[in-house]
Amino acid sequence: TIAASQSYQKGVDTEARWTKKGHNLYYGYKRHVLVESKEGLVLAVSTTKASSHDGGHLPILLDKVSLKAESRLYADKGYSGFPNETLLKNKKLKSAIQKKGSRNHPLSPAAKRFNKLVSKTRYKVERVFGSIKRWFRSAGARYIGLDKTHTQHVMEAIAYNLYKAPNIILKGL
């Protein structure tokens, strides 16, 4: 009998996946964060394989926190779509998810204005990613495996919040 075996190369993360962003290929994981819009603190973190689509992870983030009714949720185009809009209505949250054009259906001028208005608040999420990368030299996963990488992302979010806390406290005085 011949037994088939999986090839395994030491140091290669078998849980990670490939994704393409623009013309570049990336191997690893995605970090999804829920950030409050006033001070930019991280409220929730989710880690997924790089190949997973952003849109399906909004429910996971929302289940980790308790947001007040009528709160506005800002998100990029990756989270646009009917399922997430319905989810927000069911949770009594206001949607500020950027609009996304599609092939042969470009964005209307009103949708472009909406996206520009949303981006004036949504930049705080992108600032989290940039700050974590700059402050903690975290350009990628330091560990092998989804669970360990998620723990890394959570610890970086905690460190980010702690790093910002003194300035927030001083503003309140």
Short mmCIF file of C-alpha atoms in Angstrom, two decimals:
data_model
loop_
_atom_site.label_atom_id
_atom_site.label_comp_id
_atom_site.label_asym_id
_atom_site.label_seq_id
_atom_site.Cartn_x
_atom_site.Cartn_y
_atom_site.Cartn_z
CA THR A 1 0.00 0.00 0.00
CA ILE A 2 1.04 3.55 -0.66
CA ALA A 3 0.24 6.17 1.96
CA ALA A 4 -0.24 9.76 0.93
CA SER A 5 1.36 12.23 3.26
CA GLN A 6 1.07 15.96 3.43
CA SER A 7 4.27 17.78 2.79
CA TYR A 8 5.22 19.98 5.70
CA GLN A 9 8.00 22.49 5.70
CA LYS A 10 9.26 23.60 9.10
CA GLY A 11 8.44 27.24 9.81
CA VAL A 12 5.62 27.48 7.28
CA ASP A 13 2.28 28.48 8.76
CA THR A 14 -0.25 25.97 7.42
CA GLU A 15 -3.22 27.97 8.79
CA ALA A 16 -2.31 31.20 6.96
CA ARG A 17 -3.55 31.94 3.44
CA TRP A 18 -2.62 34.07 0.42
CA THR A 19 -4.39 37.22 -0.67
CA LYS A 20 -3.78 39.83 -3.33
CA LYS A 21 -3.97 43.57 -2.69
CA GLY A 22 -3.43 45.59 -5.83
CA HIS A 23 -0.59 43.84 -7.62
CA ASN A 24 1.05 42.50 -4.45
CA LEU A 25 0.60 39.06 -2.92
CA TYR A 26 0.54 38.62 0.86
CA TYR A 27 0.65 35.47 2.97
CA GLY A 28 -0.73 35.48 6.48
CA TYR A 29 -3.63 36.92 8.43
CA LYS A 30 -5.91 39.95 8.56
CA ARG A 31 -6.58 42.02 11.64
CA HIS A 32 -10.13 43.40 11.95
CA VAL A 33 -10.68 46.07 14.60
CA LEU A 34 -13.62 47.97 16.02
CA VAL A 35 -12.50 51.44 17.09
CA GLU A 36 -14.53 54.04 18.95
CA SER A 37 -14.71 57.30 17.01
CA LYS A 38 -14.12 59.87 19.77
CA GLU A 39 -10.63 58.96 21.02
CA GLY A 40 -9.74 56.15 18.61
CA LEU A 41 -9.43 53.39 21.22
CA VAL A 42 -9.66 49.77 20.08
CA LEU A 43 -12.83 48.08 21.40
CA ALA A 44 -12.64 44.68 19.68
CA VAL A 45 -10.18 42.64 17.60
CA SER A 46 -10.73 39.71 15.28
CA THR A 47 -8.07 37.82 13.32
CA THR A 48 -8.76 35.84 10.17
CA LYS A 49 -6.90 34.20 7.34
CA ALA A 50 -5.75 36.76 4.76
CA SER A 51 -7.97 35.23 2.07
CA SER A 52 -11.22 35.86 3.95
CA HIS A 53 -13.49 38.69 2.84
CA ASP A 54 -13.86 41.59 5.28
CA GLY A 55 -17.63 41.84 5.01
CA GLY A 56 -18.40 38.65 6.90
CA HIS A 57 -16.49 39.66 10.03
CA LEU A 58 -18.58 42.62 11.16
CA PRO A 59 -20.97 40.40 13.17
CA ILE A 60 -18.01 38.88 15.03
CA LEU A 61 -16.73 42.31 16.07
CA LEU A 62 -20.19 43.58 17.03
CA ASP A 63 -20.83 40.50 19.20
CA LYS A 64 -17.74 41.36 21.27
CA VAL A 65 -19.03 44.80 22.35
CA SER A 66 -22.19 46.46 23.54
CA LEU A 67 -22.86 49.63 21.56
CA LYS A 68 -25.55 52.15 22.43
CA ALA A 69 -28.57 52.19 20.12
CA GLU A 70 -28.37 54.83 17.40
CA SER A 71 -24.54 54.77 17.46
CA ARG A 72 -23.01 55.36 14.05
CA LEU A 73 -20.71 52.64 12.69
CA TYR A 74 -18.02 53.78 10.26
CA ALA A 75 -16.43 51.18 7.99
CA ASP A 76 -14.58 50.95 4.71
CA LYS A 77 -15.91 49.55 1.44
CA GLY A 78 -14.94 46.00 2.34
CA TYR A 79 -17.87 45.89 4.78
CA SER A 80 -20.48 47.25 2.37
CA GLY A 81 -23.38 45.08 1.36
CA PHE A 82 -26.94 44.14 2.21
CA PRO A 83 -26.13 41.61 5.00
CA ASN A 84 -24.15 44.15 7.04
CA GLU A 85 -26.68 46.94 6.45
CA THR A 86 -29.43 44.60 7.69
CA LEU A 87 -27.31 43.59 10.71
CA LEU A 88 -26.86 47.24 11.68
CA LYS A 89 -30.61 47.93 11.36
CA ASN A 90 -31.39 44.90 13.54
CA LYS A 91 -28.93 46.13 16.19
CA LYS A 92 -30.42 49.65 15.92
CA LEU A 93 -27.11 51.13 14.75
CA LYS A 94 -26.67 53.81 12.08
CA SER A 95 -24.62 52.84 9.06
CA ALA A 96 -21.70 54.94 7.86
CA ILE A 97 -20.21 52.17 5.72
CA GLN A 98 -18.56 53.61 2.64
CA LYS A 99 -20.33 52.93 -0.65
CA LYS A 100 -18.73 50.67 -3.21
CA GLY A 101 -19.04 50.92 -6.96
CA SER A 102 -19.08 47.89 -9.19
CA ARG A 103 -18.34 47.09 -12.78
CA ASN A 104 -20.57 49.17 -15.09
CA HIS A 105 -22.14 50.82 -12.01
CA PRO A 106 -19.83 53.64 -10.90
CA LEU A 107 -20.53 55.60 -7.75
CA SER A 108 -22.93 58.51 -8.04
CA PRO A 109 -21.70 61.99 -7.06
CA ALA A 110 -23.80 61.74 -3.88
CA ALA A 111 -22.14 58.42 -2.94
CA LYS A 112 -18.71 59.96 -3.56
CA ARG A 113 -19.59 62.87 -1.23
CA PHE A 114 -20.85 60.40 1.37
CA ASN A 115 -17.58 58.43 1.19
CA LYS A 116 -15.59 61.63 1.64
CA LEU A 117 -17.63 62.58 4.73
CA VAL A 118 -17.25 59.09 6.22
CA SER A 119 -13.48 59.11 5.61
CA LYS A 120 -13.12 62.20 7.83
CA THR A 121 -13.98 60.02 10.85
CA ARG A 122 -12.93 56.59 9.57
CA TYR A 123 -9.28 57.62 9.34
CA LYS A 124 -9.03 56.84 13.07
CA VAL A 125 -9.19 53.13 12.26
CA GLU A 126 -6.36 53.42 9.74
CA ARG A 127 -4.39 55.42 12.31
CA VAL A 128 -4.61 52.40 14.66
CA PHE A 129 -2.97 50.15 12.07
CA GLY A 130 -0.25 52.69 11.27
CA SER A 131 0.49 53.43 14.92
CA ILE A 132 0.75 49.76 15.88
CA LYS A 133 3.10 49.19 12.95
CA ARG A 134 5.24 52.22 13.84
CA TRP A 135 5.23 52.10 17.65
CA PHE A 136 5.57 48.34 18.10
CA ARG A 137 7.34 47.45 14.82
CA SER A 138 4.50 45.12 14.00
CA ALA A 139 4.46 44.71 10.25
CA GLY A 140 3.29 41.10 10.32
CA ALA A 141 2.64 38.01 12.37
CA ARG A 142 5.42 37.04 14.75
CA TYR A 143 3.96 33.63 15.52
CA ILE A 144 2.78 30.58 13.63
CA GLY A 145 -0.92 29.77 13.88
CA LEU A 146 -4.18 31.70 13.94
CA ASP A 147 -4.64 31.55 17.74
CA LYS A 148 -1.16 32.84 18.51
CA THR A 149 -1.43 35.57 15.88
CA HIS A 150 -4.81 36.62 17.30
CA THR A 151 -3.21 36.84 20.76
CA GLN A 152 -0.49 39.05 19.25
CA HIS A 153 -3.17 41.32 17.75
CA VAL A 154 -5.07 41.55 21.05
CA MET A 155 -1.89 42.37 23.00
CA GLU A 156 -0.95 45.05 20.47
CA ALA A 157 -4.44 46.57 20.79
CA ILE A 158 -4.10 46.64 24.59
CA ALA A 159 -0.66 48.25 24.30
CA TYR A 160 -2.04 50.79 21.80
CA ASN A 161 -4.87 51.75 24.19
CA LEU A 162 -2.44 52.04 27.11
CA TYR A 163 -0.09 54.18 25.02
CA LYS A 164 -2.93 56.60 24.20
CA ALA A 165 -4.48 56.63 27.70
CA PRO A 166 -2.31 59.31 29.36
CA ASN A 167 -3.14 61.89 26.66
CA ILE A 168 -6.84 61.07 26.89
CA ILE A 169 -6.75 61.46 30.69
CA LEU A 170 -4.88 64.78 30.41
CA LYS A 171 -7.45 66.09 27.90
CA GLY A 172 -10.19 65.34 30.42
CA LEU A 173 -8.56 67.40 33.20
#
